[in-house]
Coordinates of C-alpha atoms in Angstrom, one line a residue:
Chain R
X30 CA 33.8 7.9 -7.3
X31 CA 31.7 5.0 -8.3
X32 CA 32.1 4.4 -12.1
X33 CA 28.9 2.5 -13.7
X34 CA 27.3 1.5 -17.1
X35 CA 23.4 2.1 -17.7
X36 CA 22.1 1.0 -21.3
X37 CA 18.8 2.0 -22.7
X38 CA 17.6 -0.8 -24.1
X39 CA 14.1 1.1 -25.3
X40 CA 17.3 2.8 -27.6
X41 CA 19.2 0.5 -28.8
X42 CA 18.9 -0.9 -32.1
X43 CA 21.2 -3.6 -32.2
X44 CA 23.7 -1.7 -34.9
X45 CA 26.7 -3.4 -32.7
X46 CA 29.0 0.2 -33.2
X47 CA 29.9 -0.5 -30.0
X48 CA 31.1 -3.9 -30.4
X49 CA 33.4 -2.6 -33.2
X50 CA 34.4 0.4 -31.4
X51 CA 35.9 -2.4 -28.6
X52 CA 37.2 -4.1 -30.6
X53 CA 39.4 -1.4 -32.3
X54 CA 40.2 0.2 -29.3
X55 CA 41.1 -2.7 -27.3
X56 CA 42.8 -4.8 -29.9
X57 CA 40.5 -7.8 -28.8
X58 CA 41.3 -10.5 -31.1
X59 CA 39.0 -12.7 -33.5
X60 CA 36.6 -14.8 -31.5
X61 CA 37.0 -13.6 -28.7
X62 CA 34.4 -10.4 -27.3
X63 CA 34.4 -7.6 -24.4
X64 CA 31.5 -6.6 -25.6
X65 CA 28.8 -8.0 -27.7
X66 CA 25.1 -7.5 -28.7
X67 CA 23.0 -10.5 -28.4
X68 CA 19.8 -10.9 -30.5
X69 CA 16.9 -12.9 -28.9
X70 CA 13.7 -13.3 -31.0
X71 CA 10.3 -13.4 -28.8
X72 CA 7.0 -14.6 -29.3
X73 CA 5.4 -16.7 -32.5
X74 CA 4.9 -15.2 -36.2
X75 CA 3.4 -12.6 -36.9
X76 CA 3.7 -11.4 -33.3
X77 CA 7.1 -11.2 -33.1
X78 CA 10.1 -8.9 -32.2
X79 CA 13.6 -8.5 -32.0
X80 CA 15.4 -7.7 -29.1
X81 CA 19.0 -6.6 -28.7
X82 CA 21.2 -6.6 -25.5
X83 CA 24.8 -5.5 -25.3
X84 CA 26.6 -7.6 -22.3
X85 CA 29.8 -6.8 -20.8
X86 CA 31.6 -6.9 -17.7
X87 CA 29.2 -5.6 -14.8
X88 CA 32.1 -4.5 -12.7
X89 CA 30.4 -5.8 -9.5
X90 CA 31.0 -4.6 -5.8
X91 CA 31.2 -7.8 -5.4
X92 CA 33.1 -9.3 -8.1
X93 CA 33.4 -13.1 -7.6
X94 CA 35.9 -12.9 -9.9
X95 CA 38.3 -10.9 -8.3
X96 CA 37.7 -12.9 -5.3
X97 CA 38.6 -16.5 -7.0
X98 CA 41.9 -14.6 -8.8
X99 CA 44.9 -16.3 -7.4
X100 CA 47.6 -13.4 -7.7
X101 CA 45.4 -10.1 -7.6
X102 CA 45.6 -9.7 -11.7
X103 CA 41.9 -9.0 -11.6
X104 CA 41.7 -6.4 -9.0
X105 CA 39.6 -3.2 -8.2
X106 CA 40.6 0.7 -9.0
X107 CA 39.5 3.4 -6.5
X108 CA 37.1 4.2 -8.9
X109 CA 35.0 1.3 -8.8
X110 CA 36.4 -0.4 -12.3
X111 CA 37.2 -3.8 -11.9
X112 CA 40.6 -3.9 -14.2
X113 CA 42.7 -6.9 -15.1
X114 CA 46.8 -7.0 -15.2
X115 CA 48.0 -9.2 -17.7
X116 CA 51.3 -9.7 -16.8
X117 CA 50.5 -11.0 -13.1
X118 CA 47.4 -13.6 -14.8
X119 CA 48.4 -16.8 -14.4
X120 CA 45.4 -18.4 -17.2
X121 CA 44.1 -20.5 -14.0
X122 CA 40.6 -19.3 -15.7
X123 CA 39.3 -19.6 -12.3
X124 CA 37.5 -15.8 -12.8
X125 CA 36.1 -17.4 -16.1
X126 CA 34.5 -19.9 -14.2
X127 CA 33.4 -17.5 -10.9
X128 CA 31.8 -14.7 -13.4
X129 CA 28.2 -15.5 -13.4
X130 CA 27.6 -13.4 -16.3
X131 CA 30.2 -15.0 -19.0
X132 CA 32.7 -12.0 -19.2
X133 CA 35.6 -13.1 -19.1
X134 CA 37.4 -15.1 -21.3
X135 CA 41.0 -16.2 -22.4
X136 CA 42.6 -14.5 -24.9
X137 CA 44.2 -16.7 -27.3
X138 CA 47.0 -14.8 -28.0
X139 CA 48.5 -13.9 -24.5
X140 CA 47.1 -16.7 -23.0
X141 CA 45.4 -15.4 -20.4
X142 CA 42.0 -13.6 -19.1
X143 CA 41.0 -10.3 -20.5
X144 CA 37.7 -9.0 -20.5
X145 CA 35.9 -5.2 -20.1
X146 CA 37.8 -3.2 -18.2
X147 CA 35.3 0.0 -19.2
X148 CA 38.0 1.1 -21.3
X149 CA 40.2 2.3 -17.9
X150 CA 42.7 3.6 -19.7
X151 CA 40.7 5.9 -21.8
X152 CA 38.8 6.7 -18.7
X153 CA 42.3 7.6 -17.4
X154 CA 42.7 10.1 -19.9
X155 CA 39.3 12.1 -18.9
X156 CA 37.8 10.3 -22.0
X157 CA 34.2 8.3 -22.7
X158 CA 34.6 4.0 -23.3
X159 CA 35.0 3.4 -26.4
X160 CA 31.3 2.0 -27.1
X161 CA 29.6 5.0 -25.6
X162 CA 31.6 7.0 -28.1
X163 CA 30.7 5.1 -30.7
X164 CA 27.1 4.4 -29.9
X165 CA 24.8 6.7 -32.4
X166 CA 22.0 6.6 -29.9
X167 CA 23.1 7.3 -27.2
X168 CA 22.1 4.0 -25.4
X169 CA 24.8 4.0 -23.4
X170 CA 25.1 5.9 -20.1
X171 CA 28.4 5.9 -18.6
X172 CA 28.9 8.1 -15.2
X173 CA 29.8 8.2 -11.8
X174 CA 27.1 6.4 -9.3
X175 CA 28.2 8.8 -6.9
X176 CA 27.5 12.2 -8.2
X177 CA 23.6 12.2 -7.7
X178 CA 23.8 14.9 -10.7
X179 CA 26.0 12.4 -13.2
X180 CA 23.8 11.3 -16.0
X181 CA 23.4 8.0 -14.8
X182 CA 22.3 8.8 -11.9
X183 CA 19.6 11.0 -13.2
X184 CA 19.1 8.1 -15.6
X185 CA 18.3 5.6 -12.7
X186 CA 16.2 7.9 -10.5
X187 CA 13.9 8.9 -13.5
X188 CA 13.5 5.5 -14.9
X189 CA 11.4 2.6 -12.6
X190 CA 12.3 -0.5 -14.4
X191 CA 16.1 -0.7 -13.7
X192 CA 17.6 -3.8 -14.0
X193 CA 20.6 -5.5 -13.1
X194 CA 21.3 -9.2 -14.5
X195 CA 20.9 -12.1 -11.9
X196 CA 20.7 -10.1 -8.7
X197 CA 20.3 -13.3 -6.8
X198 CA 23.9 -13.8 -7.4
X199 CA 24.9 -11.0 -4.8
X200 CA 27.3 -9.4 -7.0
X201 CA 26.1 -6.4 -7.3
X202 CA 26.7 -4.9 -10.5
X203 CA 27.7 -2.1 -11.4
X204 CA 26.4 -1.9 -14.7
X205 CA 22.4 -1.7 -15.0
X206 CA 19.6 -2.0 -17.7
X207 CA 16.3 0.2 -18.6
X208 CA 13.9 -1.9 -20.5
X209 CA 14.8 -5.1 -20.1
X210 CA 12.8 -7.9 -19.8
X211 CA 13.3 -11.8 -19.1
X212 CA 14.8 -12.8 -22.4
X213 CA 17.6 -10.0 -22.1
X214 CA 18.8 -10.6 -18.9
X215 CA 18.0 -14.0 -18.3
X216 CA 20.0 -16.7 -20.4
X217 CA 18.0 -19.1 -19.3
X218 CA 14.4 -17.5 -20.4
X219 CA 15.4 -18.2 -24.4
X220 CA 16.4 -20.9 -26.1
X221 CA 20.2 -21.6 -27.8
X222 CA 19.6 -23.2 -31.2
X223 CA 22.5 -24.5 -33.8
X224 CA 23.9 -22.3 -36.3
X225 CA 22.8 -19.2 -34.6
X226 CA 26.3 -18.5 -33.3
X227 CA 28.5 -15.5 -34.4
X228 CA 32.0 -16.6 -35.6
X229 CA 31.9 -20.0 -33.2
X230 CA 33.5 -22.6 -35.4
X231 CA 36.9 -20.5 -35.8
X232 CA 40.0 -22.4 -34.7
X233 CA 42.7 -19.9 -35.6
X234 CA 44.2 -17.1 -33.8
X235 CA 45.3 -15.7 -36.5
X236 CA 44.1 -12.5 -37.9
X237 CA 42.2 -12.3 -41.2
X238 CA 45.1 -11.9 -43.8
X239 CA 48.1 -13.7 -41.4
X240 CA 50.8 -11.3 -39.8
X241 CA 51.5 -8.4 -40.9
Chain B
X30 CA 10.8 -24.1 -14.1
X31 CA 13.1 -23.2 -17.5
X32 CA 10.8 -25.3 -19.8
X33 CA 7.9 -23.1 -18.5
X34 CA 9.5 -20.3 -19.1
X35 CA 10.5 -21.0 -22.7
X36 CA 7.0 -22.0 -23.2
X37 CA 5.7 -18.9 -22.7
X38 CA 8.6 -16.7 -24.1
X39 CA 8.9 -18.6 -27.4
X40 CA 12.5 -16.7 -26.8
X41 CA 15.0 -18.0 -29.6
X42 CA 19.0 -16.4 -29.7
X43 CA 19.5 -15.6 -33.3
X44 CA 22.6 -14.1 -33.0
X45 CA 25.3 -14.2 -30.6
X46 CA 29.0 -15.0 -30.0
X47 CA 29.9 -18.9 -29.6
X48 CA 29.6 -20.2 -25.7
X49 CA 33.4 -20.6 -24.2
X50 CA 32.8 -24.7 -24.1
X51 CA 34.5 -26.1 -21.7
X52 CA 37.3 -23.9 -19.3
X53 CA 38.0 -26.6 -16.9
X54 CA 38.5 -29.8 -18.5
X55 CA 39.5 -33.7 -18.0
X56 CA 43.0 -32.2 -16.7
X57 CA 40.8 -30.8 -13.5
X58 CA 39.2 -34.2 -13.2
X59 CA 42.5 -35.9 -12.6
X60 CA 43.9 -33.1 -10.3
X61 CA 40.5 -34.0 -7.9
X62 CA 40.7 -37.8 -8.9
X63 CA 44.8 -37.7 -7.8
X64 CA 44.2 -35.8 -4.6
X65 CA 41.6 -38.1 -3.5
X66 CA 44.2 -40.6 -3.4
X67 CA 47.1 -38.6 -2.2
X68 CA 45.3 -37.3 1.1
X69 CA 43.1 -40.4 1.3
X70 CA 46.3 -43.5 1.9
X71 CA 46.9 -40.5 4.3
X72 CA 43.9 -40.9 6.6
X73 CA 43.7 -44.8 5.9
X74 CA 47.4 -44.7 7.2
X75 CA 46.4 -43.3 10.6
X76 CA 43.8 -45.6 10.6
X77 CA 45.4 -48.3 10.3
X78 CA 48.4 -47.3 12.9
X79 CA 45.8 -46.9 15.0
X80 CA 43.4 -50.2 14.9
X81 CA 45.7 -52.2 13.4
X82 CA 49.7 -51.3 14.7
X83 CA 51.5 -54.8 14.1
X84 CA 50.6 -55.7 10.5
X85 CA 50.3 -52.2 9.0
X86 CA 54.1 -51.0 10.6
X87 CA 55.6 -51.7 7.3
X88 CA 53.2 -49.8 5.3
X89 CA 55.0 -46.5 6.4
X90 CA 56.9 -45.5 3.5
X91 CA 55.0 -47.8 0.6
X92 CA 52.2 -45.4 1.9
X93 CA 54.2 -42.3 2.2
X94 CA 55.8 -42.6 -1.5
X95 CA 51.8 -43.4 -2.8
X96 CA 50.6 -40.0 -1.5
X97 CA 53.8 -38.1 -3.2
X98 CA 53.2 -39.4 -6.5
X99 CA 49.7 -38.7 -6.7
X100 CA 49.8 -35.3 -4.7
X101 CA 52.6 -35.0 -7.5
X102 CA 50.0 -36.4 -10.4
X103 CA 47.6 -33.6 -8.4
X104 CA 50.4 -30.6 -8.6
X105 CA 51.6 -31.5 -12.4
X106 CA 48.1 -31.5 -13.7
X107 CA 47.0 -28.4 -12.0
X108 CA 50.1 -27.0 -13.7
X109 CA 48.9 -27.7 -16.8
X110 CA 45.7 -27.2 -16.8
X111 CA 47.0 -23.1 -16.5
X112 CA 47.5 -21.3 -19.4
X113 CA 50.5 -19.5 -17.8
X114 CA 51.8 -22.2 -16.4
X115 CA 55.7 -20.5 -16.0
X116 CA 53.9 -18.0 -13.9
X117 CA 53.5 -20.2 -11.4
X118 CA 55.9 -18.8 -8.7
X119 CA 53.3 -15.5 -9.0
X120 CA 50.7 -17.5 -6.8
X121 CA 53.9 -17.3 -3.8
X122 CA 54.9 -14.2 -4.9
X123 CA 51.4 -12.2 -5.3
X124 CA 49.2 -14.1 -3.2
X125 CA 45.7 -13.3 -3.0
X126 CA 44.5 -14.8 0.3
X127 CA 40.8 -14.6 -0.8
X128 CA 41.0 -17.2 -3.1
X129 CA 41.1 -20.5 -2.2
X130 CA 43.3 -21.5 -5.0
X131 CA 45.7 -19.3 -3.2
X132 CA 45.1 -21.3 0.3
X133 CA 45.5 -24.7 -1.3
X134 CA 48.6 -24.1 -3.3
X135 CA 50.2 -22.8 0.2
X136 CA 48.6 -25.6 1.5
X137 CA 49.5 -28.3 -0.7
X138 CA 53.0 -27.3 -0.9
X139 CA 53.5 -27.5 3.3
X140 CA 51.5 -30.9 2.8
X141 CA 54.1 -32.7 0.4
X142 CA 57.0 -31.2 2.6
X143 CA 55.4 -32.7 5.3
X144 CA 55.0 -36.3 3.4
X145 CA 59.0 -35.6 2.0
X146 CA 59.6 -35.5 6.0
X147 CA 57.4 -38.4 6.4
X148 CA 59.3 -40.4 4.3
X149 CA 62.5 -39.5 5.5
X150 CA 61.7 -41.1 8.8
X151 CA 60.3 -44.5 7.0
X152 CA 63.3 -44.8 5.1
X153 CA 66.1 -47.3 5.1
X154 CA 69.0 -47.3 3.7
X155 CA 72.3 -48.5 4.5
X156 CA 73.7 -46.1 7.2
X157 CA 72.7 -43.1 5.2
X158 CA 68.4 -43.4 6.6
X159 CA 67.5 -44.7 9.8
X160 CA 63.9 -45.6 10.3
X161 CA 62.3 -43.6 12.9
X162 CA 58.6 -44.7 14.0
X163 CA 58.0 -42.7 16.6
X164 CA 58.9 -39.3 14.9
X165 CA 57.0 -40.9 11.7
X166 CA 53.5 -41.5 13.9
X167 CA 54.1 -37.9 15.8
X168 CA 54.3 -36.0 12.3
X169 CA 51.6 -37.8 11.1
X170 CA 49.4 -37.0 13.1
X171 CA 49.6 -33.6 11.7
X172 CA 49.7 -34.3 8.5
X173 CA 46.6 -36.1 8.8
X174 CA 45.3 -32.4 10.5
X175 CA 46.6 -30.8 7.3
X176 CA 45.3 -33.8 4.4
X177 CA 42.0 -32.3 6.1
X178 CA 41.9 -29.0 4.8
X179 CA 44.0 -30.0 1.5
X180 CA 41.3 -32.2 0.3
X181 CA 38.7 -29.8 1.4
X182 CA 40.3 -27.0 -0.5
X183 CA 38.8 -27.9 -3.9
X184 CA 35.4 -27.3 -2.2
X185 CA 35.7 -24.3 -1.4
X186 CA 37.2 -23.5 -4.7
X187 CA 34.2 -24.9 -7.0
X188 CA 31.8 -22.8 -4.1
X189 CA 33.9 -19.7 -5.5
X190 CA 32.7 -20.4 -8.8
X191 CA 30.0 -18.5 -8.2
X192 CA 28.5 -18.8 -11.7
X193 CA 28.2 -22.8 -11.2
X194 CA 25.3 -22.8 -8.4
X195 CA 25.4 -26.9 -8.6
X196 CA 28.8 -26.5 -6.8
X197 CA 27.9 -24.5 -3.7
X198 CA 28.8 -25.4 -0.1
X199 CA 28.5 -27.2 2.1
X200 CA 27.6 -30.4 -0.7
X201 CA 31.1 -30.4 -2.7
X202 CA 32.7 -30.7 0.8
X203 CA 31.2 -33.6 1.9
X204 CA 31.8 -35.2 -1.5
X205 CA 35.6 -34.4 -1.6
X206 CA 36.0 -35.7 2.0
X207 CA 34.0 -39.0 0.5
X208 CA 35.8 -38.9 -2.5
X209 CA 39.5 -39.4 -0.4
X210 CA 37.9 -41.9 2.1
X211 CA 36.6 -44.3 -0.7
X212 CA 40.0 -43.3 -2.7
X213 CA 42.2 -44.0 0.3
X214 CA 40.3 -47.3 1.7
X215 CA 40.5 -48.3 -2.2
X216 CA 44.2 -47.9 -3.0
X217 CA 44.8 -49.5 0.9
X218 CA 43.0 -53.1 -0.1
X219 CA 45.5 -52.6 -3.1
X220 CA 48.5 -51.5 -1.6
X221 CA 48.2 -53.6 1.7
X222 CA 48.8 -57.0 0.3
X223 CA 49.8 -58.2 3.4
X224 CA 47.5 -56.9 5.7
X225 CA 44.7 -59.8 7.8
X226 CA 41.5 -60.2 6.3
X227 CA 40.0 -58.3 9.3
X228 CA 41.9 -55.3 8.5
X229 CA 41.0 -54.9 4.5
X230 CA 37.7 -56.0 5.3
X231 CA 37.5 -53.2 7.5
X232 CA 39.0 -51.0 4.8
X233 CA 36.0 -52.4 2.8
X234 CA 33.2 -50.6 5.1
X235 CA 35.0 -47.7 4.9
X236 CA 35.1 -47.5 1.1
X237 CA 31.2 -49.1 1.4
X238 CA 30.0 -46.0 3.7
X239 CA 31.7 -43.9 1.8
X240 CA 30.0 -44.8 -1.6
X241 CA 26.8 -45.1 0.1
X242 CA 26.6 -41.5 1.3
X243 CA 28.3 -40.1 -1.8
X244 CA 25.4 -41.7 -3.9
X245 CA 22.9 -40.5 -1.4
X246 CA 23.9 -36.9 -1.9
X247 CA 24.6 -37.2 -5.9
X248 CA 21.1 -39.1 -5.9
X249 CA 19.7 -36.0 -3.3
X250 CA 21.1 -33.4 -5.7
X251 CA 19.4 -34.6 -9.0
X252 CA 15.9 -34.9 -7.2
X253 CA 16.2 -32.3 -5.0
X254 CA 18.9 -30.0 -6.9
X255 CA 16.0 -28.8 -9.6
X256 CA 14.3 -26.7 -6.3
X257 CA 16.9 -24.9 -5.0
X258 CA 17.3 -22.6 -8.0
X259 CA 17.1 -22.8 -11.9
X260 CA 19.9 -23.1 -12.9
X261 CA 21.0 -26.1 -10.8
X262 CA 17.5 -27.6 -12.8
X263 CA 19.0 -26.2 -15.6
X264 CA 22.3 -28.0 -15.4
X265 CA 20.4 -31.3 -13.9
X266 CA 19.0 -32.2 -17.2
X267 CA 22.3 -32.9 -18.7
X268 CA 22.2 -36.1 -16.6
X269 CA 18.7 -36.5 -16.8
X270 CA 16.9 -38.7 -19.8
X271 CA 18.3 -38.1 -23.0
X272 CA 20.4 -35.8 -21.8
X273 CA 24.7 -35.3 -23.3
X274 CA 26.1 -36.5 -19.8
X275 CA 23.1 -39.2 -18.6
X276 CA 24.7 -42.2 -19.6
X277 CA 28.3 -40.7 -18.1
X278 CA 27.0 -40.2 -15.3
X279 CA 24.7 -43.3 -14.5
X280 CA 27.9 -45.6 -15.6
X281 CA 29.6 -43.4 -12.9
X282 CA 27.5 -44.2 -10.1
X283 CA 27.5 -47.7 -10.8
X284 CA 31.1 -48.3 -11.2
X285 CA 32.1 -45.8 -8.4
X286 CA 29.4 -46.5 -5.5
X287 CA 26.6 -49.5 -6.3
X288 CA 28.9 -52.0 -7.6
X289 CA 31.2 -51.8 -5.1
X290 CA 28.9 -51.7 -2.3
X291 CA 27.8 -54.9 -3.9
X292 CA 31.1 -56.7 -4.1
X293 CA 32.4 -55.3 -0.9
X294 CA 28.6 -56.9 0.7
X295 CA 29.7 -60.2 -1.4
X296 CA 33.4 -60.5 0.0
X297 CA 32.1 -60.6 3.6
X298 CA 30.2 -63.3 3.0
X299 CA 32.5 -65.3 1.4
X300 CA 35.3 -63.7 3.1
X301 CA 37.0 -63.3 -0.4
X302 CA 39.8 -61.0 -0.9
X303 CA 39.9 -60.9 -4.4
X304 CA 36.4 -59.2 -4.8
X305 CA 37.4 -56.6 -2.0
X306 CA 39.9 -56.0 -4.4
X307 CA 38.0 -55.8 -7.6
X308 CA 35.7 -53.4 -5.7
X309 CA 38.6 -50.9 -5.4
X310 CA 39.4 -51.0 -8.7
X311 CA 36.1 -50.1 -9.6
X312 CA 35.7 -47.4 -7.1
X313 CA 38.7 -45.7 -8.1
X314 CA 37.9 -46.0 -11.9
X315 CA 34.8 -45.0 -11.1
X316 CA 35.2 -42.0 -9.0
X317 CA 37.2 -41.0 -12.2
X318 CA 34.4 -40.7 -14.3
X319 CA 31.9 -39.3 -11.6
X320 CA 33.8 -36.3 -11.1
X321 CA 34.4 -35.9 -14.6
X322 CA 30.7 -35.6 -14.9
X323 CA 30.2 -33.2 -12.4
X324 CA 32.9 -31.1 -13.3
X325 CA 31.8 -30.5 -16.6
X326 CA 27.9 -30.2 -16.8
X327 CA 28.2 -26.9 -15.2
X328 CA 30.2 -25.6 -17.9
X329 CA 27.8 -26.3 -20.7
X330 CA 25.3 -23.8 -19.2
X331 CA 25.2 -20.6 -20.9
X332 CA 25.8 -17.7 -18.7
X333 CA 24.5 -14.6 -20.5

């Protein structure tokens, strides 16, 4: 069994359910993101549009990250998920540097990386990721690669314009895109401007209201 | 090639999570800075033993006790540049032989055994430590073999980065070897006050060469860089023009490499220690800030 992500991204609408639904179901504290939907704006007024892209962990084959980790916290499950133990992470951030897709990150509260883990311990349990639960149209396809008769599979021998993000990288990803064009997949193709920025100028760790 | 593309796109992010900023910062800079040094009086060592055996004898243990503070300065930083730093000991315990952070630690740790043993046989002290050349020159020798692939390490490291394509192989590792010759030629001129003229000034062509072909290949990388892929262009034009790091960068190469090259040029013609010995100064200030520079463009890049 081959666990992989497909989104739709003809579907989604940029509603960010599933951003929330991580959130909640991972306990993924302020400022920090598993998942997130990015908005990039193309072309010049009045021919315009909106497009939205949910990134997360592409749990690669060949996951540079768990390559560069020091003590096996980032490590593979016979399932194809790439998860991440906690407990053994040293915070060396060596995987944030080696991820070519800006997954990972450090959690400020334990100190050390987290990042996507496609909800393994839900998975575990026989049960969708969060964010495909939570998505309300269905843009997210969640399956085994494997089973030629898996919905993602059907997904990506029906559809012709399946994408994964830099494929040049060798990584291959386990986590692809329908409908995607150069802005969405390419960080380089749009441009970053000031002020733009979801939640970037908080300092604190601490949630919304103190402790509890 | 990314200009173009913007041209055309008229692509704007209007809403997304902040970038991480910087992951690996100033603290990583002196771990490479510090290693440069501890390997480098290493290899200028052996040099010297070898080219030079009368007046360098005593520079045994004033050499050895060098490279254990910085490989220290090295070890300490790299400890706190980790956000777990107590965890440590998991690195021995839970090894992960694919990464070369893994390799180096093991590495590094035989290396400043090695240089503890080192200076154990350069030692004296009453009856207690009895100097011992000839075991001293035997296990250096292999030290020297292991300051290779020490100082190498870190290439191999930034290569595994695979998200920062301005660090790939086989580039870094020339530049970390440079980096410890010019570092250890440097901090010899300093430390070998009482060497001849003809053996710093030979310490000078090293450190010369050295910051000749590390400006070659930094000079190589930011013509050249922009057409092996995008986002080494993309990353480029932080030190390009206007860009955050130029200025960084340009005072960099001149205090590192050119002025050096320069002074080191001067002192042979007037035969002038004290010059030699401003150029090391410089070089090892500025391979400081050179490294710096190159550490952290990289990490200003968005990555998705």
């Amino acid at each position: 069994m081959q666990l992989g992500f497909l989104v739709d991204l003809h579907l989604c609408m940029g509603c960010k359910g599933c951003e929330i639904a991580c959130k909640v179901e991972n306990e993924v504290p302020l400022s920090t993101w598993r998942l997130r939907v990015k908005y990039v704006d193309v072309g010049v007024f009045p021919e315009t549009k909106r497009t939205f892209t949910p990134l997360r962990c592409n749990h690669c084959e060949n996951a540079p990250c768990e390559r560069i980790c020091p003590v096996s916290a980032l490590h593979y499950l016979d399932n194809g998920i790439v998860n991440i133990d906690k407990e053994r992470c040293i915070g060396c951030a060596g995987c944030v540097m080696a991820c070519p897709y800006g997954a990972i990150y450090i959690d400020p509260e334990t100190q050390t990386a987290d990042k996507c883990t496609y909800c393994a311990h839900r998975v575990a349990s026989s049960m969708m990721p969060a964010c495909v639960v939570a998505c309300p149209v269905e843009a997210n396809i969640f399956g085994d690669l494997d089973d030629p008769i898996s919905n993602i599979s059907k997904y990506i021998q029906s559809n012709s314009d399946v994408q994964v993000r830099k494929p040049e990288k060798g990584t291959n990803p386990h986590h692809y895109y329908v409908g995607g064009g150069n802005v969405q997949l390419n960080p380089l193709a749009s441009e970053r401007v000031e002020g733009y920025s979801l939640f970037n100028k908080l300092t604190t760790k601490m949630p919304v209201g103190g402790h509890h | 090639m990314v200009h173009e593309t913007l041209a055309a796109t008229h692509a704007v992010v209007t809403l997304d999570v902040g970038l991480p900023g910087i992951v690996w910062p100033w603290l990583v800079t002196i771990n490479m800075w510090a290693k440069s040094i501890g390997t480098g009086v290493i290899f200028m060592l052996f040099y010297l033993l070898k080219n030079y055996p009368s007046e360098s004898g005593n520079l045994r243990f004033p050499t050895t006790v060098v490279a254990i503070v910085f490989i220290h300065i090295f070890l300490l930083f790299t400890l706190a540049d980790l956000h777990q730093p107590l965890r440590m000991w998991h690195i021995f315990f839970y090894p992960h032989w694919t990464s070369a952070i893994t390799v180096g630690a093991w590495m590094a740790t035989i290396f400043v055994g090695l240089l503890f043993a080192l200076a154990f046989f350069s030692a004296e002290y009453g009856k207690i430590l009895k100097k011992n050349d000839a075991a001293f020159d035997k296990l250096l020798f292999w030290t020297v073999l292991l300051a290779i692939p020490v100082t190498l390490y870190t290439a191999a490291l930034m290569s595994q980065a695979t998200a920062r394509e301005l660090w790939q192989m086989p580039t870094e590792t020339a530049q970390m070897m440079l980096a410890a010759l010019l570092a250890g030629s440097a901090t010899m001129i300093l430390l070998g006050k009482n060497l001849s003229y003809e053996a710093k000034s030979s310490l000078g062509v090293i450190l010369g060469l050295s910051a000749l072909a590390a400006f070659i290949i930094y000079q190589s990388e930011l013509v050249f860089g922009p057409m092996k892929a995008e986002e080494v262009g993309a990353v480029l034009e932080y030190i390009k023009g206007n860009g955050e790091y130029a200025t960084m960068f340009w005072i960099g190469q001149f205090v590192a490499y050119l002025l050096p090259i320069l002074l080191i040029t001067l002192s042979r013609v007037g035969r002038s220690e004290s010059i030699l010995q401003l150029a090391a100064i410089l070089a090892l200030v500025g391979l400081w800030i050179v490294k710096h520079v190159w550490l952290i463009i990289p990490q200003l890049l968005p990555m998705s």
